[in-house]
Tab-separated table of N, CA and C in Angstrom:
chain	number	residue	atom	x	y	z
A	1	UNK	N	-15.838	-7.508	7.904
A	1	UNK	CA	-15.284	-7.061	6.636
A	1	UNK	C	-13.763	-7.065	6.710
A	2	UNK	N	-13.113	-7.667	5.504
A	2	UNK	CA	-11.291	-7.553	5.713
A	2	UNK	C	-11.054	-6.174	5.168
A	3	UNK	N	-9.982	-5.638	5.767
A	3	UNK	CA	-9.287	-4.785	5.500
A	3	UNK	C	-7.994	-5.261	4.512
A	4	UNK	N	-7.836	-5.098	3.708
A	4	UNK	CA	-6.173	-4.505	3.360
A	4	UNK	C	-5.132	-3.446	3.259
A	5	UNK	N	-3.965	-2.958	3.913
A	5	UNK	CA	-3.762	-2.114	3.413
A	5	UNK	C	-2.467	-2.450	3.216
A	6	UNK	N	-2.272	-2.199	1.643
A	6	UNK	CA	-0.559	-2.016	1.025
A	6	UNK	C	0.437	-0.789	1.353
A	7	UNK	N	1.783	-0.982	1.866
A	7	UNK	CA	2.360	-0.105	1.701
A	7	UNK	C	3.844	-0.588	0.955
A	8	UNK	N	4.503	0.637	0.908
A	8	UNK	CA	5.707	0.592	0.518
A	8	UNK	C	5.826	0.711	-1.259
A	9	UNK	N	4.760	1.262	-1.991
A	9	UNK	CA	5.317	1.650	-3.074
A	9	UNK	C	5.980	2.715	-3.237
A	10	UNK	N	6.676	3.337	-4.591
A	10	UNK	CA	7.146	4.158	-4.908
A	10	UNK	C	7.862	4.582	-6.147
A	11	UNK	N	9.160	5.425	-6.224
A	11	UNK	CA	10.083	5.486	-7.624
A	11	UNK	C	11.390	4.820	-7.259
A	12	UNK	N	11.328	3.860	-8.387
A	12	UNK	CA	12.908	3.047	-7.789
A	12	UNK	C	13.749	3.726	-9.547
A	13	UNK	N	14.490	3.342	-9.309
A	13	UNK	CA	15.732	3.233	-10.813
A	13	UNK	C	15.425	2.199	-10.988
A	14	UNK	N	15.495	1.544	-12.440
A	14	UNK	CA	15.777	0.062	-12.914
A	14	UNK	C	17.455	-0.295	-12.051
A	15	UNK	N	16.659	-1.554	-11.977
A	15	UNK	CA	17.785	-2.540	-10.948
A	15	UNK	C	17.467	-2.037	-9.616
A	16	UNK	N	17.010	-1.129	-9.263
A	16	UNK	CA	16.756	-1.203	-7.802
A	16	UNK	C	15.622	-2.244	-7.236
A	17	UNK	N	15.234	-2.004	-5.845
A	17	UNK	CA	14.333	-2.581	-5.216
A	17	UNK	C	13.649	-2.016	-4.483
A	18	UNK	N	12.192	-2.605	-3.807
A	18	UNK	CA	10.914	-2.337	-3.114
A	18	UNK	C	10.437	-3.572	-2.327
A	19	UNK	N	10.420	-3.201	-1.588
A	19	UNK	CA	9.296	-3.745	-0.642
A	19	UNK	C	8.435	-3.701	0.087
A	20	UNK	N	6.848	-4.669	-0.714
A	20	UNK	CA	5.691	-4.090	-0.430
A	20	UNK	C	5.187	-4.915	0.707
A	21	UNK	N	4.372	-4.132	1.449
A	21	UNK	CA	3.257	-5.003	2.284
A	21	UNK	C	2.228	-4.859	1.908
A	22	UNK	N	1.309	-5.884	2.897
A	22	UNK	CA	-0.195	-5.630	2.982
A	22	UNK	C	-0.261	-6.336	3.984
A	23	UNK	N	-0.988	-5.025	5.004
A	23	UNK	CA	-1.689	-5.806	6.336
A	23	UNK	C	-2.785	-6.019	6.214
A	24	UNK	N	-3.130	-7.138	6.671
A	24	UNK	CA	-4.611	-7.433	6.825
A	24	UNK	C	-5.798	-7.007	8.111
A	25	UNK	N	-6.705	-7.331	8.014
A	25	UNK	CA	-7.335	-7.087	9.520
A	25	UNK	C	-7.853	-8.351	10.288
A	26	UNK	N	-6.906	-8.993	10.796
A	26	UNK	CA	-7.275	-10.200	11.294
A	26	UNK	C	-6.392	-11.307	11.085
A	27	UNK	N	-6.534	-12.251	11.535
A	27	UNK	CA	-5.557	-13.543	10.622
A	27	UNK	C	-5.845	-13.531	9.548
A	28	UNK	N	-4.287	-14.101	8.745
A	28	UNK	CA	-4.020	-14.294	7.258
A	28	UNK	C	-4.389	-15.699	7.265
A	29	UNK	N	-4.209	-16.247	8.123
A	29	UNK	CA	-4.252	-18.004	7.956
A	29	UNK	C	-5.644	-18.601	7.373
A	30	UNK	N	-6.831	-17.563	7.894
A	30	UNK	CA	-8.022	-18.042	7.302
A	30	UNK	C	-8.303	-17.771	5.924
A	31	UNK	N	-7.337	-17.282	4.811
A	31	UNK	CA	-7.672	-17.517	3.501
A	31	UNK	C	-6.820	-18.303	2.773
A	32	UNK	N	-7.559	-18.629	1.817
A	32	UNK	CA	-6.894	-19.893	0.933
A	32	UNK	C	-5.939	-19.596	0.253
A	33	UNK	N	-5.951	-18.283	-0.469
A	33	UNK	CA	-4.233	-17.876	-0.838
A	33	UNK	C	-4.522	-16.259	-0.383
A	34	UNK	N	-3.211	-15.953	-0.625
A	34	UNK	CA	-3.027	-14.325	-0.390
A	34	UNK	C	-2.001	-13.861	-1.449
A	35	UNK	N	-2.100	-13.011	-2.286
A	35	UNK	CA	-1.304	-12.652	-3.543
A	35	UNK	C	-1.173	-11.537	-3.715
A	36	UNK	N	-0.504	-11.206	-4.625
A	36	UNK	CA	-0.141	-10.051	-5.639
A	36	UNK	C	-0.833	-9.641	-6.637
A	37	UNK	N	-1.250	-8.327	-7.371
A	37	UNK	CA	-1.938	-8.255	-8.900
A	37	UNK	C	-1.112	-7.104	-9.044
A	38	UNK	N	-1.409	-6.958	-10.197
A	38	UNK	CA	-0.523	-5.514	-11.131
A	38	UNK	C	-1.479	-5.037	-12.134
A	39	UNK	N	-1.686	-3.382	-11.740
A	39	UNK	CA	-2.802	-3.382	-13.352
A	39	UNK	C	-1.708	-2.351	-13.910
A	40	UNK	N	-1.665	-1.912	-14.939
A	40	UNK	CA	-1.006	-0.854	-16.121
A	40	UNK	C	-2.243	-0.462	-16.846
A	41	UNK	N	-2.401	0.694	-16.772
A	41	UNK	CA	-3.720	1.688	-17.378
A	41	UNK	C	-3.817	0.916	-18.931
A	42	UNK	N	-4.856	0.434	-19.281
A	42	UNK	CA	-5.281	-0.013	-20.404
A	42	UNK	C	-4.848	-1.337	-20.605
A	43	UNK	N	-5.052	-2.114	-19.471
A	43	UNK	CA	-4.567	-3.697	-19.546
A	43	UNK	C	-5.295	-4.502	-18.428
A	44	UNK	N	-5.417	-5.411	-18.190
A	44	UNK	CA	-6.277	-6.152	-17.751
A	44	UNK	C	-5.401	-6.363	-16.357
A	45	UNK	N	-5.613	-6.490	-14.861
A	45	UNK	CA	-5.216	-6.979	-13.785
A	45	UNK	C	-4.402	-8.353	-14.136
A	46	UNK	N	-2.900	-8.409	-13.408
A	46	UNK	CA	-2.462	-9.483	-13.935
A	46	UNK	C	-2.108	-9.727	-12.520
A	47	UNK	N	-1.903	-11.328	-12.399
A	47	UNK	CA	-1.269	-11.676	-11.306
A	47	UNK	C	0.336	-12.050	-11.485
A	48	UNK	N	0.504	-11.615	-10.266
A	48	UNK	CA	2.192	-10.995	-9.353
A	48	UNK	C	2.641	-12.624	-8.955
A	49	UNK	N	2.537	-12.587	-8.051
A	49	UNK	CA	3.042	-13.523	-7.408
A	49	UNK	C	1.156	-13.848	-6.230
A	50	UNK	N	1.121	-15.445	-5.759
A	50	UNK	CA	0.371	-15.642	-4.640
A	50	UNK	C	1.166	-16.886	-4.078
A	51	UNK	N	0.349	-16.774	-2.568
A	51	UNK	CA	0.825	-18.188	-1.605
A	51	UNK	C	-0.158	-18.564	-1.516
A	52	UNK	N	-0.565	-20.075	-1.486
A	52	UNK	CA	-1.323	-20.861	-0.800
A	52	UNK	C	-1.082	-20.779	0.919
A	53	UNK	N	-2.690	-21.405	1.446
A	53	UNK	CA	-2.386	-21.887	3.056
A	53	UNK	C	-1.327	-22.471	3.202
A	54	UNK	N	-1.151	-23.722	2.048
A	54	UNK	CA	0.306	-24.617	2.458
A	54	UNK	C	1.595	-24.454	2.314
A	55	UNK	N	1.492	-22.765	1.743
A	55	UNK	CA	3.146	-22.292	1.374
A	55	UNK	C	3.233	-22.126	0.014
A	56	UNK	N	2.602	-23.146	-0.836
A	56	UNK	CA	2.826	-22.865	-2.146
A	56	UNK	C	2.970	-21.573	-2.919
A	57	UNK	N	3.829	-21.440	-3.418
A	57	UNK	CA	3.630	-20.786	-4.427
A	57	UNK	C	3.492	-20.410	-5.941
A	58	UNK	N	2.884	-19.393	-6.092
A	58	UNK	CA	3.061	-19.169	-7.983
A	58	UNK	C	3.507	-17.771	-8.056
A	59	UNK	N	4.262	-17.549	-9.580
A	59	UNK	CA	4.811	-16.445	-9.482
A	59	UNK	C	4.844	-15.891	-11.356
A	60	UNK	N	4.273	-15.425	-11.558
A	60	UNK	CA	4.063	-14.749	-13.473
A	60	UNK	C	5.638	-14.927	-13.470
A	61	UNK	N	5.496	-15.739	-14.828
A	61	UNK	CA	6.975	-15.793	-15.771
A	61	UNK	C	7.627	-14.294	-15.469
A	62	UNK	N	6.793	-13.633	-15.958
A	62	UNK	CA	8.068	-12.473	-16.478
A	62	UNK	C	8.985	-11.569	-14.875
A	63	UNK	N	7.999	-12.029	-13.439
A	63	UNK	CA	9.067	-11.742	-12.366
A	63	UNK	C	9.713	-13.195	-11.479
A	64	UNK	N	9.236	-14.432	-12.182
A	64	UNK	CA	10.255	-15.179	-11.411
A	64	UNK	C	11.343	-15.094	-11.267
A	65	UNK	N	12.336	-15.288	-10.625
A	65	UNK	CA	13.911	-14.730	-10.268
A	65	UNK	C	14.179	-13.727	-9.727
A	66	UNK	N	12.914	-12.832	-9.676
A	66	UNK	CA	13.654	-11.610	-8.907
A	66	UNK	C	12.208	-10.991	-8.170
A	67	UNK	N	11.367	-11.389	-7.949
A	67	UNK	CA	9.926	-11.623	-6.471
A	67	UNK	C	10.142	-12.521	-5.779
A	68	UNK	N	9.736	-12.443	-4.966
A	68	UNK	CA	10.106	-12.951	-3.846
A	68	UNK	C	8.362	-12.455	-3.253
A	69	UNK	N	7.472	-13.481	-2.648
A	69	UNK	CA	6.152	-13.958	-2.303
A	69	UNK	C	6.361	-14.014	-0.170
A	70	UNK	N	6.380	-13.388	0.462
A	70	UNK	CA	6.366	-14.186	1.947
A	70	UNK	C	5.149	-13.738	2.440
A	71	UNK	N	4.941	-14.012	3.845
A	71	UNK	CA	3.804	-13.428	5.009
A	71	UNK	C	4.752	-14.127	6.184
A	72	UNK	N	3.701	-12.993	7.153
A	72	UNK	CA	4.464	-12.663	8.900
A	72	UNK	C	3.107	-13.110	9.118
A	73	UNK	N	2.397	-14.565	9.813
A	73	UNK	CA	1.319	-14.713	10.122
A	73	UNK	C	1.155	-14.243	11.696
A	74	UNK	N	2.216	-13.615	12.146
A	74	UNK	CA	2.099	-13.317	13.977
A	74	UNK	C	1.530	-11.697	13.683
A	75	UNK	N	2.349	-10.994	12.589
A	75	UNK	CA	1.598	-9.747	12.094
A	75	UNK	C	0.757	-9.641	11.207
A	76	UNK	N	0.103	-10.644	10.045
A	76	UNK	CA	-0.878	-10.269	9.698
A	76	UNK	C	-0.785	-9.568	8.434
A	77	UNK	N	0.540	-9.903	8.112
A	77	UNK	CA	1.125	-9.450	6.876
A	77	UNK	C	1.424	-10.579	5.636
A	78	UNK	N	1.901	-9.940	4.772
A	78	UNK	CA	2.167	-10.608	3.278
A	78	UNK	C	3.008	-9.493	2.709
A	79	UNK	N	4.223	-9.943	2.264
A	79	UNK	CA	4.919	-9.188	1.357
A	79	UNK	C	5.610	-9.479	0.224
A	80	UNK	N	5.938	-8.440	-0.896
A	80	UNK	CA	6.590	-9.001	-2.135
A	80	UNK	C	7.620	-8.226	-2.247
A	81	UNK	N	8.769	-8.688	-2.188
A	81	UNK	CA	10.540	-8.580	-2.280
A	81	UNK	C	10.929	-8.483	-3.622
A	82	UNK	N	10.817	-7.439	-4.154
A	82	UNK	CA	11.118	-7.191	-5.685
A	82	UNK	C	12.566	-6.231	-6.037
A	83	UNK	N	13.130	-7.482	-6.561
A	83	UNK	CA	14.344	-7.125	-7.026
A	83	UNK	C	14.685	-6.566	-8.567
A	84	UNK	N	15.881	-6.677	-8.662
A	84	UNK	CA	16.024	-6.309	-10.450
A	84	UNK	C	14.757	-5.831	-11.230
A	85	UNK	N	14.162	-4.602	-10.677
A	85	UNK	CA	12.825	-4.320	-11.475
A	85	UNK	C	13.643	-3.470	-12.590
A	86	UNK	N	12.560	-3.265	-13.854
A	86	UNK	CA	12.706	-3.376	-14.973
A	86	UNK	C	11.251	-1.908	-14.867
A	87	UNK	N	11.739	-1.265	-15.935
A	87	UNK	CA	10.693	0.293	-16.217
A	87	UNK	C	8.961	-0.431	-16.552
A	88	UNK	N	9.208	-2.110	-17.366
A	88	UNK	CA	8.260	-2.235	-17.640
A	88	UNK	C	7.085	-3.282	-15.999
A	89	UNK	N	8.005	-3.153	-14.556
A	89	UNK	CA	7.111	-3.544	-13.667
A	89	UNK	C	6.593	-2.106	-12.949
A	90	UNK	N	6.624	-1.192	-14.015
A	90	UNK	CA	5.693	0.017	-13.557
A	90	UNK	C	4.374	-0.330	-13.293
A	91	UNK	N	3.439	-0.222	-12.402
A	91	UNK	CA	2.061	-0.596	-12.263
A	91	UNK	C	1.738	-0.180	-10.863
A	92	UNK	N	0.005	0.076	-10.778
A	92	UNK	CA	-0.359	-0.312	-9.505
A	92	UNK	C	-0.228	-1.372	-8.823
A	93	UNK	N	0.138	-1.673	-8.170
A	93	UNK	CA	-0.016	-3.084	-7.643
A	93	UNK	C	-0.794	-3.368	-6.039
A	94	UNK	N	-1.570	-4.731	-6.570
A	94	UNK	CA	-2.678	-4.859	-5.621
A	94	UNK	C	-2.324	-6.148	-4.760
A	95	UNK	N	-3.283	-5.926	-3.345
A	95	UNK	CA	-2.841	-6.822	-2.256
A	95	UNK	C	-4.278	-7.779	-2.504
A	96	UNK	N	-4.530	-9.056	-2.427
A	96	UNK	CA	-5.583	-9.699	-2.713
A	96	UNK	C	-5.558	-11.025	-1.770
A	97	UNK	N	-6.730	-11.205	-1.152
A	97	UNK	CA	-6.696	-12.675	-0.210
A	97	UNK	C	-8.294	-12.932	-0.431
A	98	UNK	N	-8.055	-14.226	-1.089
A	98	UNK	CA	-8.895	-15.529	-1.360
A	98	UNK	C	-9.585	-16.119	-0.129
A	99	UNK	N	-10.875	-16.329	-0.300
A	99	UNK	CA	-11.592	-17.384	0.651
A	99	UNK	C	-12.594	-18.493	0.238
A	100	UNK	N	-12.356	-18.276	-1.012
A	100	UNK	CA	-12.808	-19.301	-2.099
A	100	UNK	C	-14.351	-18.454	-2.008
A	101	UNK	N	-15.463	-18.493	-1.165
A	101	UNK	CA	-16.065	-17.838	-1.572
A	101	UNK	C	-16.386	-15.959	-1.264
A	102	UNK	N	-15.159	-16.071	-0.885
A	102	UNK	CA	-15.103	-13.964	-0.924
A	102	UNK	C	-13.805	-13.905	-1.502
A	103	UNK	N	-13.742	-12.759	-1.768
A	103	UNK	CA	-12.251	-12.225	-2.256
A	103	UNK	C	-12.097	-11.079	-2.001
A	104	UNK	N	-11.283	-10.559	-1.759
A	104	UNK	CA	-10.955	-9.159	-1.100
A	104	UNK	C	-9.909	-8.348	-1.807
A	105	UNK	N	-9.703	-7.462	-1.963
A	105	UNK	CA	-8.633	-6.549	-2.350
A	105	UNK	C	-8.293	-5.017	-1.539
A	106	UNK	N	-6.612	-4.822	-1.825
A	106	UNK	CA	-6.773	-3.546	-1.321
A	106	UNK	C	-6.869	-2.654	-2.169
A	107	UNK	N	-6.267	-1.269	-1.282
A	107	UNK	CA	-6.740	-0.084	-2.419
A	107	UNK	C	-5.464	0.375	-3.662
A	108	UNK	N	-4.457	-0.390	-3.512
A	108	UNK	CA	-3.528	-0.669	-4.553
A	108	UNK	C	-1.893	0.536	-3.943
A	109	UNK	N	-1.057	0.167	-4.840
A	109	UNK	CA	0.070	1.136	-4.386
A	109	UNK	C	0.601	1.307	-5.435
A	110	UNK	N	1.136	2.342	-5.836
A	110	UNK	CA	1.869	2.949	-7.503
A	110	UNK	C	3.622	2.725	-7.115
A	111	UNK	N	3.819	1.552	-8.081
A	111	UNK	CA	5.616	1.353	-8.349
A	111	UNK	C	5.981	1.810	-9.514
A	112	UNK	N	6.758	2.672	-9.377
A	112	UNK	CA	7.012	3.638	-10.902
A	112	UNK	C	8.498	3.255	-11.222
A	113	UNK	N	9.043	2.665	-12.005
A	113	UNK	CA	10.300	2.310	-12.025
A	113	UNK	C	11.088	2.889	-13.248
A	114	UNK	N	12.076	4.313	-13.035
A	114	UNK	CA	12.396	5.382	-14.124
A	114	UNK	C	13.715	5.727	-13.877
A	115	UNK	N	14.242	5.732	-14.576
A	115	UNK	CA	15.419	6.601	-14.649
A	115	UNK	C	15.225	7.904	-15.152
């Protein structure tokens, strides 16, 4: 069974920054992507940012320019480098890795972004 666990949420100010992890339990290399989601109470799970095995990435319009998508495959990690956040990237946000036929998630982390 994979584990995930996210850390590093919290309360930033608009314009500040966060940076999240998610460790996995095991190699990252054996799934097909590893990503980001965001839910906001009364809205549907959206996707953040993900990487492909080959590096690729994708990243939702409204944080390109200021996410940032990596992983530490010697630790087993994945992280998202979020800059210039905005009150409206308030959300849980979830750690998720693909195996085409499993999918996994973690148990999510609360980014509250307030002045």
């Amino acid at each position: 069974q994979v584990q995930l666990v996210e850390s590093g949420g919290g309360l930033v100010l608009p314009g500040g920054s966060l940076r999240l992890s998610c460790a996995a339990s095991g190699s990252i290399t054996r799934f097909y992507t590893m990503g980001w989601y965001r839910r906001v109470p009364g809205k549907q799970r959206e996707l953040v940012a993900r990487m492909f095995s080959s590096g690729t990435t994708n990243y939702a319009e409204s944080v390109k320019g200021r996410f940032t998508i990596s992983r530490d495959n010697a630790k087993n990690t994945v992280y998202l480098q979020m800059n210039s956040l905005k009150p409206e990237d308030t959300a849980v946000y979830y750690c998720n890795a693909d195996q085409i036929l499993a999918n996994y998630w973690g148990q999510g982390t609360q980014v509250t972004v307030s002045s």
